[in-house]
Amino acid sequence: MKKFKFITLATVLLLSMHVAGQEQEKPSPEKFAAEHLEYLVRNIQIDEIQVFFADSIYQHNFAALLEEMESLQKSGMSATNVYEAVSDKWLDATDKALEQILTPEQWKKYLKTSFGKEKSKRDKRMAKRAEESNSK
């Protein structure tokens, strides 16, 4: 089963809801957390305590991401760069929290996964946005 990347999942689902203007079943923070935890257990070998903390991180941050995206949608926001910035903010917070609970070896493994590759792309986007806002 192909792993869903967090940014792809959140952005595609919420933007498709916005563009189509149709109500779709919104993704569940619990399901999202379970899928990502399974991946971390299998590929990063996290222990039970780390599973507990990672589950809390995923569920909280994904619920907050969905809430903020829905708020933007309800306000009539149509600029995809705003949705991307919100997604990046919550994904960055998730990565920072995960880094705190993973061992240095696990974090290195994490950075080599698709999540780490997405983190690298996100870091570049965030740095570019920061640079653009500083130059104004």
PDB file of C-alpha atoms in Angstrom:
ATOM      1  CA  MET A   1       0.000   0.000   0.000  1.00  0.00           C
ATOM      2  CA  LYS A   2       1.429   3.339  -1.041  1.00  0.00           C
ATOM      3  CA  LYS A   3       1.926   5.799   1.802  1.00  0.00           C
ATOM      4  CA  PHE A   4       0.030   9.056   1.717  1.00  0.00           C
ATOM      5  CA  LYS A   5       2.176  12.062   2.292  1.00  0.00           C
ATOM      6  CA  PHE A   6       0.714  14.393   4.854  1.00  0.00           C
ATOM      7  CA  ILE A   7       0.815  17.481   2.690  1.00  0.00           C
ATOM      8  CA  THR A   8      -0.671  15.706  -0.279  1.00  0.00           C
ATOM      9  CA  LEU A   9      -3.481  14.245   1.765  1.00  0.00           C
ATOM     10  CA  ALA A  10      -4.463  17.433   3.535  1.00  0.00           C
ATOM     11  CA  THR A  11      -4.002  19.793   0.617  1.00  0.00           C
ATOM     12  CA  VAL A  12      -5.616  17.658  -2.053  1.00  0.00           C
ATOM     13  CA  LEU A  13      -8.629  16.723   0.029  1.00  0.00           C
ATOM     14  CA  LEU A  14      -9.327  20.198   1.292  1.00  0.00           C
ATOM     15  CA  LEU A  15      -8.623  21.979  -1.979  1.00  0.00           C
ATOM     16  CA  SER A  16     -10.786  19.525  -3.883  1.00  0.00           C
ATOM     17  CA  MET A  17     -13.593  20.222  -1.407  1.00  0.00           C
ATOM     18  CA  HIS A  18     -13.107  23.940  -1.962  1.00  0.00           C
ATOM     19  CA  VAL A  19     -12.895  23.794  -5.746  1.00  0.00           C
ATOM     20  CA  ALA A  20     -15.730  21.340  -6.230  1.00  0.00           C
ATOM     21  CA  GLY A  21     -17.891  23.088  -3.682  1.00  0.00           C
ATOM     22  CA  GLN A  22     -19.194  19.732  -2.588  1.00  0.00           C
ATOM     23  CA  GLU A  23     -19.229  18.302   0.875  1.00  0.00           C
ATOM     24  CA  GLN A  24     -17.009  15.255   1.064  1.00  0.00           C
ATOM     25  CA  GLU A  25     -16.265  13.064   4.016  1.00  0.00           C
ATOM     26  CA  LYS A  26     -13.405  14.806   5.741  1.00  0.00           C
ATOM     27  CA  PRO A  27     -10.389  12.749   6.703  1.00  0.00           C
ATOM     28  CA  SER A  28     -10.262  11.546  10.273  1.00  0.00           C
ATOM     29  CA  PRO A  29      -7.333  12.551  12.517  1.00  0.00           C
ATOM     30  CA  GLU A  30      -7.549   9.093  14.083  1.00  0.00           C
ATOM     31  CA  LYS A  31      -7.246   7.302  10.729  1.00  0.00           C
ATOM     32  CA  PHE A  32      -4.461   9.619   9.629  1.00  0.00           C
ATOM     33  CA  ALA A  33      -2.555   9.000  12.883  1.00  0.00           C
ATOM     34  CA  ALA A  34      -3.012   5.231  12.630  1.00  0.00           C
ATOM     35  CA  GLU A  35      -1.643   5.114   9.069  1.00  0.00           C
ATOM     36  CA  HIS A  36       1.384   7.222   9.938  1.00  0.00           C
ATOM     37  CA  LEU A  37       2.066   5.356  13.178  1.00  0.00           C
ATOM     38  CA  GLU A  38       2.017   2.044  11.323  1.00  0.00           C
ATOM     39  CA  TYR A  39       4.620   3.449   8.944  1.00  0.00           C
ATOM     40  CA  LEU A  40       6.820   4.731  11.797  1.00  0.00           C
ATOM     41  CA  VAL A  41       6.624   1.437  13.681  1.00  0.00           C
ATOM     42  CA  ARG A  42       7.517  -0.549  10.571  1.00  0.00           C
ATOM     43  CA  ASN A  43      10.212   1.721   9.130  1.00  0.00           C
ATOM     44  CA  ILE A  44      11.637   3.707  12.053  1.00  0.00           C
ATOM     45  CA  GLN A  45      11.044   1.067  14.767  1.00  0.00           C
ATOM     46  CA  ILE A  46       9.482   3.395  17.332  1.00  0.00           C
ATOM     47  CA  ASP A  47       8.620   1.935  20.736  1.00  0.00           C
ATOM     48  CA  GLU A  48       5.293   2.005  22.636  1.00  0.00           C
ATOM     49  CA  ILE A  49       6.026   5.272  24.439  1.00  0.00           C
ATOM     50  CA  GLN A  50       6.996   6.935  21.161  1.00  0.00           C
ATOM     51  CA  VAL A  51       3.804   5.550  19.572  1.00  0.00           C
ATOM     52  CA  PHE A  52       1.765   7.187  22.346  1.00  0.00           C
ATOM     53  CA  PHE A  53       3.431  10.573  21.863  1.00  0.00           C
ATOM     54  CA  ALA A  54       3.423  10.396  18.058  1.00  0.00           C
ATOM     55  CA  ASP A  55      -0.278   9.478  18.080  1.00  0.00           C
ATOM     56  CA  SER A  56      -1.036  12.537  20.202  1.00  0.00           C
ATOM     57  CA  ILE A  57       1.069  14.759  17.944  1.00  0.00           C
ATOM     58  CA  TYR A  58      -0.539  13.487  14.743  1.00  0.00           C
ATOM     59  CA  GLN A  59      -4.103  13.632  16.018  1.00  0.00           C
ATOM     60  CA  HIS A  60      -3.745  17.125  17.496  1.00  0.00           C
ATOM     61  CA  ASN A  61      -1.878  18.676  14.578  1.00  0.00           C
ATOM     62  CA  PHE A  62      -3.992  17.091  11.869  1.00  0.00           C
ATOM     63  CA  ALA A  63      -7.218  18.155  13.615  1.00  0.00           C
ATOM     64  CA  ALA A  64      -5.835  21.698  13.941  1.00  0.00           C
ATOM     65  CA  LEU A  65      -4.776  21.691  10.284  1.00  0.00           C
ATOM     66  CA  LEU A  66      -8.245  20.592   9.175  1.00  0.00           C
ATOM     67  CA  GLU A  67      -9.881  23.204  11.395  1.00  0.00           C
ATOM     68  CA  GLU A  68      -7.724  26.002   9.987  1.00  0.00           C
ATOM     69  CA  MET A  69      -8.270  24.833   6.396  1.00  0.00           C
ATOM     70  CA  GLU A  70     -12.025  24.666   6.925  1.00  0.00           C
ATOM     71  CA  SER A  71     -11.965  28.167   8.385  1.00  0.00           C
ATOM     72  CA  LEU A  72     -10.165  29.424   5.274  1.00  0.00           C
ATOM     73  CA  GLN A  73     -12.654  27.625   3.069  1.00  0.00           C
ATOM     74  CA  LYS A  74     -15.625  29.129   4.921  1.00  0.00           C
ATOM     75  CA  SER A  75     -14.111  32.606   4.596  1.00  0.00           C
ATOM     76  CA  GLY A  76     -14.052  32.166   0.824  1.00  0.00           C
ATOM     77  CA  MET A  77     -10.268  31.996   0.500  1.00  0.00           C
ATOM     78  CA  SER A  78      -9.268  30.702  -2.904  1.00  0.00           C
ATOM     79  CA  ALA A  79      -5.512  31.397  -2.983  1.00  0.00           C
ATOM     80  CA  THR A  80      -3.773  28.022  -2.993  1.00  0.00           C
ATOM     81  CA  ASN A  81      -0.575  29.570  -1.619  1.00  0.00           C
ATOM     82  CA  VAL A  82      -2.448  30.419   1.597  1.00  0.00           C
ATOM     83  CA  TYR A  83      -3.612  26.831   1.975  1.00  0.00           C
ATOM     84  CA  GLU A  84      -0.075  25.642   1.275  1.00  0.00           C
ATOM     85  CA  ALA A  85       1.347  27.999   3.927  1.00  0.00           C
ATOM     86  CA  VAL A  86      -1.128  26.722   6.529  1.00  0.00           C
ATOM     87  CA  SER A  87      -0.336  23.130   5.632  1.00  0.00           C
ATOM     88  CA  ASP A  88       3.397  23.836   5.822  1.00  0.00           C
ATOM     89  CA  LYS A  89       2.987  25.454   9.239  1.00  0.00           C
ATOM     90  CA  TRP A  90       1.263  22.422  10.758  1.00  0.00           C
ATOM     91  CA  LEU A  91       3.514  19.882   9.057  1.00  0.00           C
ATOM     92  CA  ASP A  92       6.566  21.760  10.293  1.00  0.00           C
ATOM     93  CA  ALA A  93       5.155  21.741  13.827  1.00  0.00           C
ATOM     94  CA  THR A  94       4.559  18.000  13.493  1.00  0.00           C
ATOM     95  CA  ASP A  95       8.115  17.346  12.344  1.00  0.00           C
ATOM     96  CA  LYS A  96       9.574  19.475  15.153  1.00  0.00           C
ATOM     97  CA  ALA A  97       7.524  17.565  17.728  1.00  0.00           C
ATOM     98  CA  LEU A  98       8.479  14.199  16.240  1.00  0.00           C
ATOM     99  CA  GLU A  99      12.146  15.166  16.282  1.00  0.00           C
ATOM    100  CA  GLN A 100      11.827  15.659  20.047  1.00  0.00           C
ATOM    101  CA  ILE A 101      10.536  12.134  20.666  1.00  0.00           C
ATOM    102  CA  LEU A 102      12.726  10.216  18.206  1.00  0.00           C
ATOM    103  CA  THR A 103      16.279   9.180  18.951  1.00  0.00           C
ATOM    104  CA  PRO A 104      18.995  10.763  16.766  1.00  0.00           C
ATOM    105  CA  GLU A 105      19.275   7.486  14.824  1.00  0.00           C
ATOM    106  CA  GLN A 106      15.518   7.296  14.291  1.00  0.00           C
ATOM    107  CA  TRP A 107      15.424  10.943  13.181  1.00  0.00           C
ATOM    108  CA  LYS A 108      18.125  10.220  10.584  1.00  0.00           C
ATOM    109  CA  LYS A 109      16.026   7.300   9.287  1.00  0.00           C
ATOM    110  CA  TYR A 110      12.933   9.520   9.264  1.00  0.00           C
ATOM    111  CA  LEU A 111      14.718  12.131   7.158  1.00  0.00           C
ATOM    112  CA  LYS A 112      15.526   9.457   4.580  1.00  0.00           C
ATOM    113  CA  THR A 113      11.856   8.490   4.174  1.00  0.00           C
ATOM    114  CA  SER A 114       9.281  10.185   1.975  1.00  0.00           C
ATOM    115  CA  PHE A 115       8.341  12.260   5.045  1.00  0.00           C
ATOM    116  CA  GLY A 116      11.882  13.572   5.226  1.00  0.00           C
ATOM    117  CA  LYS A 117      11.920  14.375   1.532  1.00  0.00           C
ATOM    118  CA  GLU A 118       8.671  16.312   1.941  1.00  0.00           C
ATOM    119  CA  LYS A 119      10.194  18.094   4.944  1.00  0.00           C
ATOM    120  CA  SER A 120      13.114  19.209   2.799  1.00  0.00           C
ATOM    121  CA  LYS A 121      10.792  20.596   0.120  1.00  0.00           C
ATOM    122  CA  ARG A 122       8.646  22.280   2.767  1.00  0.00           C
ATOM    123  CA  ASP A 123      11.689  23.840   4.445  1.00  0.00           C
ATOM    124  CA  LYS A 124      12.695  25.361   1.099  1.00  0.00           C
ATOM    125  CA  ARG A 125       9.180  26.735   0.510  1.00  0.00           C
ATOM    126  CA  MET A 126       9.050  28.186   4.014  1.00  0.00           C
ATOM    127  CA  ALA A 127      12.492  29.788   3.644  1.00  0.00           C
ATOM    128  CA  LYS A 128      11.441  31.314   0.332  1.00  0.00           C
ATOM    129  CA  ARG A 129       8.243  32.736   1.861  1.00  0.00           C
ATOM    130  CA  ALA A 130      10.239  34.151   4.798  1.00  0.00           C
ATOM    131  CA  GLU A 131      12.743  35.724   2.417  1.00  0.00           C
ATOM    132  CA  GLU A 132       9.943  37.253   0.343  1.00  0.00           C
ATOM    133  CA  SER A 133       8.223  38.707   3.400  1.00  0.00           C
ATOM    134  CA  ASN A 134      11.526  40.137   4.711  1.00  0.00           C
ATOM    135  CA  SER A 135      12.244  41.834   1.385  1.00  0.00           C
ATOM    136  CA  LYS A 136       8.919  43.707   1.442  1.00  0.00           C
TER     137      LYS A 136
END
